[in-house]
Coordinates of C-alpha atoms in Angstrom, one line a residue:
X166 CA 0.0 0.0 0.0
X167 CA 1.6 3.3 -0.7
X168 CA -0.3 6.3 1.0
X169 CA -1.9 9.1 -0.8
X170 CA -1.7 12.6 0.4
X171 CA -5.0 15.0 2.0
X172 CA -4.8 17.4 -0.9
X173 CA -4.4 15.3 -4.2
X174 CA -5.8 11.9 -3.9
X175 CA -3.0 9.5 -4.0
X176 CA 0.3 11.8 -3.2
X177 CA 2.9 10.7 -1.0
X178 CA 1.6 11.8 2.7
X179 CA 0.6 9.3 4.5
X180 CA -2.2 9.1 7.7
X181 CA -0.9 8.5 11.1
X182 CA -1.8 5.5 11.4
X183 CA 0.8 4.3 8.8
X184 CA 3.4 2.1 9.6
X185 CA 6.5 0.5 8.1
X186 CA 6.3 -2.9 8.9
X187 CA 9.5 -4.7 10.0
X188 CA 11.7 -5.8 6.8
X189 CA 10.0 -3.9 4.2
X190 CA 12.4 -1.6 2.9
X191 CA 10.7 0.3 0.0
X192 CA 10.6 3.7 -0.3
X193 CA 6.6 4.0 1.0
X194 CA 5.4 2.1 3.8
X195 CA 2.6 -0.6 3.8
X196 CA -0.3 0.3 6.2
X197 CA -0.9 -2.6 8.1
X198 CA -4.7 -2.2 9.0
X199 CA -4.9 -2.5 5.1
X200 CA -2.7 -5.6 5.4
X201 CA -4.8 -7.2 8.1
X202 CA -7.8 -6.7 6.6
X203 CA -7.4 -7.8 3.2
X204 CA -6.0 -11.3 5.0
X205 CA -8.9 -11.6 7.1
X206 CA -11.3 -11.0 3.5
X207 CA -9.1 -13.7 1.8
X208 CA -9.6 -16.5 4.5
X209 CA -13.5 -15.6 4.7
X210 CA -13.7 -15.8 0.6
X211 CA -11.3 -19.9 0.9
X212 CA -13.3 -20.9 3.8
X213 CA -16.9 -19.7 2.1
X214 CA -15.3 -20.9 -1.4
X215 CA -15.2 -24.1 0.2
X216 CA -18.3 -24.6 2.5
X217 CA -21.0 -23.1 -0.3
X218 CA -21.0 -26.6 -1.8
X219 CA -21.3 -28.8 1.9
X220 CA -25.0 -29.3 2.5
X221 CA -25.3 -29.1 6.0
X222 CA -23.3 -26.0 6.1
X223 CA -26.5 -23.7 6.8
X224 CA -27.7 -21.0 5.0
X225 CA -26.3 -17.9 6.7
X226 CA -23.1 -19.0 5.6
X227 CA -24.0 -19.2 2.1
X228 CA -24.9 -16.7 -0.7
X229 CA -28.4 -15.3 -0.8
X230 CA -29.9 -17.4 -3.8
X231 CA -31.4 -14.0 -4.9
X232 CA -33.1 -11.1 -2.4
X233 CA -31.2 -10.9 0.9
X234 CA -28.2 -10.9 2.8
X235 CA -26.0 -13.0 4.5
X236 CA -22.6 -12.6 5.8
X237 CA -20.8 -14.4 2.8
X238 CA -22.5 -11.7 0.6
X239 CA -20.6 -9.1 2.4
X240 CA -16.8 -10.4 1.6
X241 CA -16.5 -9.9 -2.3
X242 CA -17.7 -5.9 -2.1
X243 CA -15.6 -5.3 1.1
X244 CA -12.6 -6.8 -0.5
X245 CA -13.3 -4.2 -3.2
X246 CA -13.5 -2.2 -1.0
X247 CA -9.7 -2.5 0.1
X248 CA -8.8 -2.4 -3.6
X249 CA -10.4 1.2 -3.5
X250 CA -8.2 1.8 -0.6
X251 CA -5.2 1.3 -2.9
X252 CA -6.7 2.4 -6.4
X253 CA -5.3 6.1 -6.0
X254 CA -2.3 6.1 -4.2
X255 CA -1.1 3.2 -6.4
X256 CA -1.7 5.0 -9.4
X257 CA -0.1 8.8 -8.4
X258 CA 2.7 6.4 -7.5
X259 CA 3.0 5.2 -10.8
X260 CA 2.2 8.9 -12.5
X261 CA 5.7 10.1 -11.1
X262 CA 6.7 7.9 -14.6
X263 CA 4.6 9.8 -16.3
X264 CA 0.3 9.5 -17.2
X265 CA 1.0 7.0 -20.4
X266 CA 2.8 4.4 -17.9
X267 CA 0.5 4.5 -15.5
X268 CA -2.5 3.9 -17.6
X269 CA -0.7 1.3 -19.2
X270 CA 0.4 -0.6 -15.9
X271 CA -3.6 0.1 -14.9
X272 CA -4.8 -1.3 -17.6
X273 CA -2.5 -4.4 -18.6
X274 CA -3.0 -5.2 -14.4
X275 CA -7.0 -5.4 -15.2
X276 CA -6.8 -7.2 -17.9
X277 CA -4.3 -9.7 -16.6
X278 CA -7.5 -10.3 -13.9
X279 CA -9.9 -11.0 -16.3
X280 CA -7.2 -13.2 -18.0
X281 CA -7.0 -15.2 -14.9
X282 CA -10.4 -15.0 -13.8
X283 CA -11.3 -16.8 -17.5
X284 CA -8.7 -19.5 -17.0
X285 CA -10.1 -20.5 -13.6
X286 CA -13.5 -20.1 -15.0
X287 CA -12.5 -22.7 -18.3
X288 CA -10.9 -24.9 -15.5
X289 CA -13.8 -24.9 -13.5
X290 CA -16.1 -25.8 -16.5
X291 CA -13.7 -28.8 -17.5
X292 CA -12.8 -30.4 -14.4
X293 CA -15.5 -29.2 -11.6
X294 CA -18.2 -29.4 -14.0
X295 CA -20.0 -25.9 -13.2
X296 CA -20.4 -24.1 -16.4
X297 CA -19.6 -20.6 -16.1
X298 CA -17.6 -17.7 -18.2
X299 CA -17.7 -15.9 -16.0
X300 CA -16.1 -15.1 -12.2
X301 CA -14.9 -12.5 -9.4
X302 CA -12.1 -11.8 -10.5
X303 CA -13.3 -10.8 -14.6
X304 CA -15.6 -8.5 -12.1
X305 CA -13.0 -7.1 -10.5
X306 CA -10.7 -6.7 -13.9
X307 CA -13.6 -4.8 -15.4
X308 CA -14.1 -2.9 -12.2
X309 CA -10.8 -1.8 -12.3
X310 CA -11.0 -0.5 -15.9
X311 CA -13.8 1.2 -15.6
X312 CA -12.6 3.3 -12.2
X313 CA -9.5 4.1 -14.2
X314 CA -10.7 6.8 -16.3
X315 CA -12.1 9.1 -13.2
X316 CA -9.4 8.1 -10.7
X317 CA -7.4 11.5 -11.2
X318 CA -11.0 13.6 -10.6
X319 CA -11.8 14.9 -6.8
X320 CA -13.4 12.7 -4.4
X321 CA -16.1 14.4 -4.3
X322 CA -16.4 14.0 -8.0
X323 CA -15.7 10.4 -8.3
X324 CA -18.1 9.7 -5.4
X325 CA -20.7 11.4 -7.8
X326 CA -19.8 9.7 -11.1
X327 CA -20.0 6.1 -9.1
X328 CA -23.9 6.9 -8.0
X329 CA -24.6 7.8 -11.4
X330 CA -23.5 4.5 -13.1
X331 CA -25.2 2.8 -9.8
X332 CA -28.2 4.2 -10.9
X333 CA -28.4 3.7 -14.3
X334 CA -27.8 0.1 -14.4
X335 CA -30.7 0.1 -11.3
X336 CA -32.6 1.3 -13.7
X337 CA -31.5 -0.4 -16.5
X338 CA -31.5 -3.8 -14.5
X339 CA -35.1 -2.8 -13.8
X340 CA -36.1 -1.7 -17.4
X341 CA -34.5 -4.9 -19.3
X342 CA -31.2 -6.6 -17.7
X343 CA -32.9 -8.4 -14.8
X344 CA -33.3 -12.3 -16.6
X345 CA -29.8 -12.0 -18.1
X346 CA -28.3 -11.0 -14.6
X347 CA -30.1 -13.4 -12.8
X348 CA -28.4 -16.1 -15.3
X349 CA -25.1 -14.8 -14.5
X350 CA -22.2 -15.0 -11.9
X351 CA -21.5 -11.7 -10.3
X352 CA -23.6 -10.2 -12.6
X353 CA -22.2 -11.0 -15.9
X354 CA -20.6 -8.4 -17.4
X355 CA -23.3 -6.0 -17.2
X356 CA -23.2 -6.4 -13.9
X357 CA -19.3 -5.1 -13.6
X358 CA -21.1 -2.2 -14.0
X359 CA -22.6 -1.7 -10.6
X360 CA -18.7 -3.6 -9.4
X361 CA -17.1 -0.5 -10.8
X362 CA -19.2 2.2 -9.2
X363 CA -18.4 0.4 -5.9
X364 CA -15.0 0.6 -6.8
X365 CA -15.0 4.5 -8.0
X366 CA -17.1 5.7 -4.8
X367 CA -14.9 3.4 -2.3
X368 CA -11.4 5.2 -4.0
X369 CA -13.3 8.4 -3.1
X370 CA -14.3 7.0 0.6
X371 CA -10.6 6.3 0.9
X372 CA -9.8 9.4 0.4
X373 CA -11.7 11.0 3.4
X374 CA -10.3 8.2 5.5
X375 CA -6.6 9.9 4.7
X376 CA -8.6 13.3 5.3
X377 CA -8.7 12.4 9.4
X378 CA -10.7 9.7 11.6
X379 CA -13.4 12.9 12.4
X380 CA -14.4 13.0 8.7
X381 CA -14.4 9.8 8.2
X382 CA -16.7 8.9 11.2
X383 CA -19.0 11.8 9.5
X384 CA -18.8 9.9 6.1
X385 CA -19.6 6.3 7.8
X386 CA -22.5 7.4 9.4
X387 CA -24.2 9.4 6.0
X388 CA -23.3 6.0 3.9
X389 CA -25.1 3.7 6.7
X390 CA -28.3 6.5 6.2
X391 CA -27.8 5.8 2.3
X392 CA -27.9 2.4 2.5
X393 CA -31.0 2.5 4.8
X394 CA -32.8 4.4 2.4
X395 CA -31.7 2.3 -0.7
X396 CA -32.1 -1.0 1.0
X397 CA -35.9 0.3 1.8
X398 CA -36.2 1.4 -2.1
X399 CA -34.4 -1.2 -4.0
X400 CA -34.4 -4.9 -2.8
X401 CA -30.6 -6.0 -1.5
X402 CA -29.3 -8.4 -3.9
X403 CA -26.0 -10.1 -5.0
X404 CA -27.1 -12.4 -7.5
X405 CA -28.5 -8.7 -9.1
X406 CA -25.7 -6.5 -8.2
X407 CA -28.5 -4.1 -7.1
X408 CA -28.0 -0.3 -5.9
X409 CA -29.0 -1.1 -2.2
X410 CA -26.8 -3.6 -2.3
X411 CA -24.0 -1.9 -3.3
X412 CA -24.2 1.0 -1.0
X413 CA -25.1 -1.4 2.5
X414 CA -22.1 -3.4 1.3
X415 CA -20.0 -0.2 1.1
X416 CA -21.3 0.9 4.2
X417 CA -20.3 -2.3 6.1
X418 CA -17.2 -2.3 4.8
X419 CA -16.6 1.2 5.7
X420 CA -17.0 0.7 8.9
X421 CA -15.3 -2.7 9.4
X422 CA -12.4 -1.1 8.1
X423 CA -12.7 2.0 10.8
X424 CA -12.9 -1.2 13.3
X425 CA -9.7 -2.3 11.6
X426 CA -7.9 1.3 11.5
X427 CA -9.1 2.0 15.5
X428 CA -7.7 -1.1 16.6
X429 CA -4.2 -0.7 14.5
X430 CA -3.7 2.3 16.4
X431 CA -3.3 0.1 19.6
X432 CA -2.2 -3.5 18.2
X433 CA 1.3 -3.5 18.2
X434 CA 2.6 -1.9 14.4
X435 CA 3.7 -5.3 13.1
X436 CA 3.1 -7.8 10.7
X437 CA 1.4 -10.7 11.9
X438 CA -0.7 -13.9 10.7
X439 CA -3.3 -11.7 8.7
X440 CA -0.7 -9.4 7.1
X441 CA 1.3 -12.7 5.9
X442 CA -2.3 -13.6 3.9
X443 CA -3.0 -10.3 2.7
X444 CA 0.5 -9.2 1.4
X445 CA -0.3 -11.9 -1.5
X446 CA -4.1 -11.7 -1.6
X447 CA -4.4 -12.5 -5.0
X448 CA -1.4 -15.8 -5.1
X449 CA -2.8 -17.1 -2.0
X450 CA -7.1 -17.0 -3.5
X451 CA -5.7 -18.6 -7.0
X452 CA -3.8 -21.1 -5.2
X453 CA -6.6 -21.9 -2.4
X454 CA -8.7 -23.2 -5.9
X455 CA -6.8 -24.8 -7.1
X456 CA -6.3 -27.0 -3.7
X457 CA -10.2 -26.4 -3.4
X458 CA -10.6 -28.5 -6.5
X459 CA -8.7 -31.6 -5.1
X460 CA -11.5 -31.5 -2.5
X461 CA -14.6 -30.7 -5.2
X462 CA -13.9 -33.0 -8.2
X463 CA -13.5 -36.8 -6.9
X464 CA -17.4 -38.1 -7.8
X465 CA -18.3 -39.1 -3.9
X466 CA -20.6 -38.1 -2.3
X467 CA -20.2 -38.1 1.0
X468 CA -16.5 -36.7 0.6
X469 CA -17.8 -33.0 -0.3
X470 CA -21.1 -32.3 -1.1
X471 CA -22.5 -34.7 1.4
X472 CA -19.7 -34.3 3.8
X473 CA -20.8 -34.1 7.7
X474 CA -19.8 -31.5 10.1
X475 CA -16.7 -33.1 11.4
X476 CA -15.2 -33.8 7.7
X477 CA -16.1 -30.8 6.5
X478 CA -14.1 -28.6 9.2
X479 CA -11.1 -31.3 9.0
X480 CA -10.6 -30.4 5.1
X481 CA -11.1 -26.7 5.6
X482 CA -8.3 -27.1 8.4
X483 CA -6.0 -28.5 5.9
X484 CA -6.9 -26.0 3.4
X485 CA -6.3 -22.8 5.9
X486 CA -2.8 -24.4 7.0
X487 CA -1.4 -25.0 4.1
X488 CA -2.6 -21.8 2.7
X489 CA -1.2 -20.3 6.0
X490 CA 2.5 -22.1 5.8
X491 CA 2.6 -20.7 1.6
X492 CA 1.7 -17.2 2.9
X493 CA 4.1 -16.8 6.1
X494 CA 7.3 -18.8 3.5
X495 CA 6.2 -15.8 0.8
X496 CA 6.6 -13.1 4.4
X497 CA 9.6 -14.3 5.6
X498 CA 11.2 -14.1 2.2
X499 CA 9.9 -10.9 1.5
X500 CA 8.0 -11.9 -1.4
X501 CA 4.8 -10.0 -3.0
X502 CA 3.3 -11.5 -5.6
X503 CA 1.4 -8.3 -7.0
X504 CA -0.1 -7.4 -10.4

């Protein structure tokens, strides 16, 4: 994570809650409240990855087949939300180079996710036998590109542009898109839409959060009122992407995160078991499938789908600590296996 500054989004001041963890010798220090939370949002997504398919697993712990919420719809928005975190800081990093570089990098990183989102989607297809073109990670990848061309507008401004795409495809979704949606993973690619206003309005939440922790309180508490309002308006759904959905997601994740930036200010400022996860979010999800599908694809029964309580939690164990071991070996080496 490389901090932005209060009066340019992304410049090189950094709150004071940042702090150089132990080893890491670049130039810009990581902010470990960043760290910790993306690690935490990592092992939620491997162990929900890897319960949705156990049927005794109840439903709480699932994904809302369509209207509603449960607590595994919360994790794919809040860990865009910590990519909004980075988004502008990351790219006025990479603008010292020069605006053609930067874009570049931008968009060759995006791609590259929907690249590897469509490889895991062909493999599940072929070996899992769960048909789909479609995944979180071509969400995110088209998220990303479409927050690129408003990153280097005021937060204010960006907040603004990211309700106005919300509420277009609301109303398109309403109008036209709603059986092709509902066919889709994460939406389809219609629905990266609504994934990229997320994205744009959380790079513009991050900003305030650089701002101070009094502004951002102020800005928590007027997104929780939003999402009241929209969740009372528009029905809260993942499967549809839908506005209230977006904006109680960003509000949850807004203030998780405050929980996460309160408590750094107390915990002592080194890395620990969550930063070693979330320092290679993205090595340690692609890798967690590909163990996932050593679980998923033998044809019995009562190994995975059917699995009892007991089995279930023994394979997740072996997932987590192997997963674990690959991600403190990549710490202790220093290595950050980043797009």
């Amino acid at each position: 994570m490389r901090p932005g500054t209060r009066d340019e989004p992304g410049a090189d001041a950094r709150p004071p809650e940042a702090a150089r963890a132990p080893g890491n010798t670049a130039a810009e220090p990581r902010i470990l409240s960043i760290d910790r939370l993306r690690g935490v949002l990592v092992i939620l997504m491997v162990g929900g990855d890897h319960l949705a398919g156990v049927e005794v697993v109840p439903a709480f712990l699932k994904h809302a087949p369509d209207i509603g919420l449960t607590i595994a719809d919360t994790v794919a928005p809040a860990f865009v939300f910590v990519i909004g975190l980075n988004y502008g800081p990351s790219f006025a990093r990479r603008m010292r180079r020069g605006t053609a570089p930067a874009v570049r990098h931008f968009v060759v990183r995006y791609l590259a996710l929907i690249g590897i989102g469509a490889i895991i989607a062909a493999g599940a297809t072929t070996f899992a036998a769960q048909p789909t073109d479609w995944g979180v990670l071509q969400a995110i990848g088209v998220a990303g590109l479409i927050c690129l061309p408003a990153i280097r507008l005021p937060a204010w401004a960006r907040f603004g542009v990211g309700l106005l795409v919300l509420w277009g495809y609301q109303v398109a979704l309403d109008a036209f898109m709603l059986p092709s949606v509902l066919h889709s993973v994460q939406g389809g690619l219609f629905g990266a839409l609504s994934w990229g206003a997320l994205l744009l309005m959380s790079t513009a939440v991050a900003d305030v959060w650089r701002s101070g922790l009094r502004p951002y309180g102020i800005c928590c508490a007027l997104l929780v009122v939003a999402a009241t309002i929209a969740a009372v308006l528009v029905p809260v759904s993942k499967v549809r992407v839908s506005l209230s959905y977006v904006l109680v997601t960003l509000a949850i994740s807004a203030l998780v995160f405050l929980a996460f930036d309160l408590a750094s200010r107390v915990v002592a400022q080194r890395p620990g078991f969550f930063c070693w996860w979330g320092e290679n979010a993205l090595a340690l999800y692609v890798l967690h499938l590909v163990i996932l599908a050593i679980v998923v694809v033998p044809p019995v029964a009562w190994w995975y789908v059917g699995a009892p309580y007991w089995l279930a939690a023994a394979q997740l164990a072996v997932i987590l600590a192997v997963l674990s071991a690959v991600a403190w070996w990549a710490h202790r080496r220093g290595i950050r296996m980043d797009l």
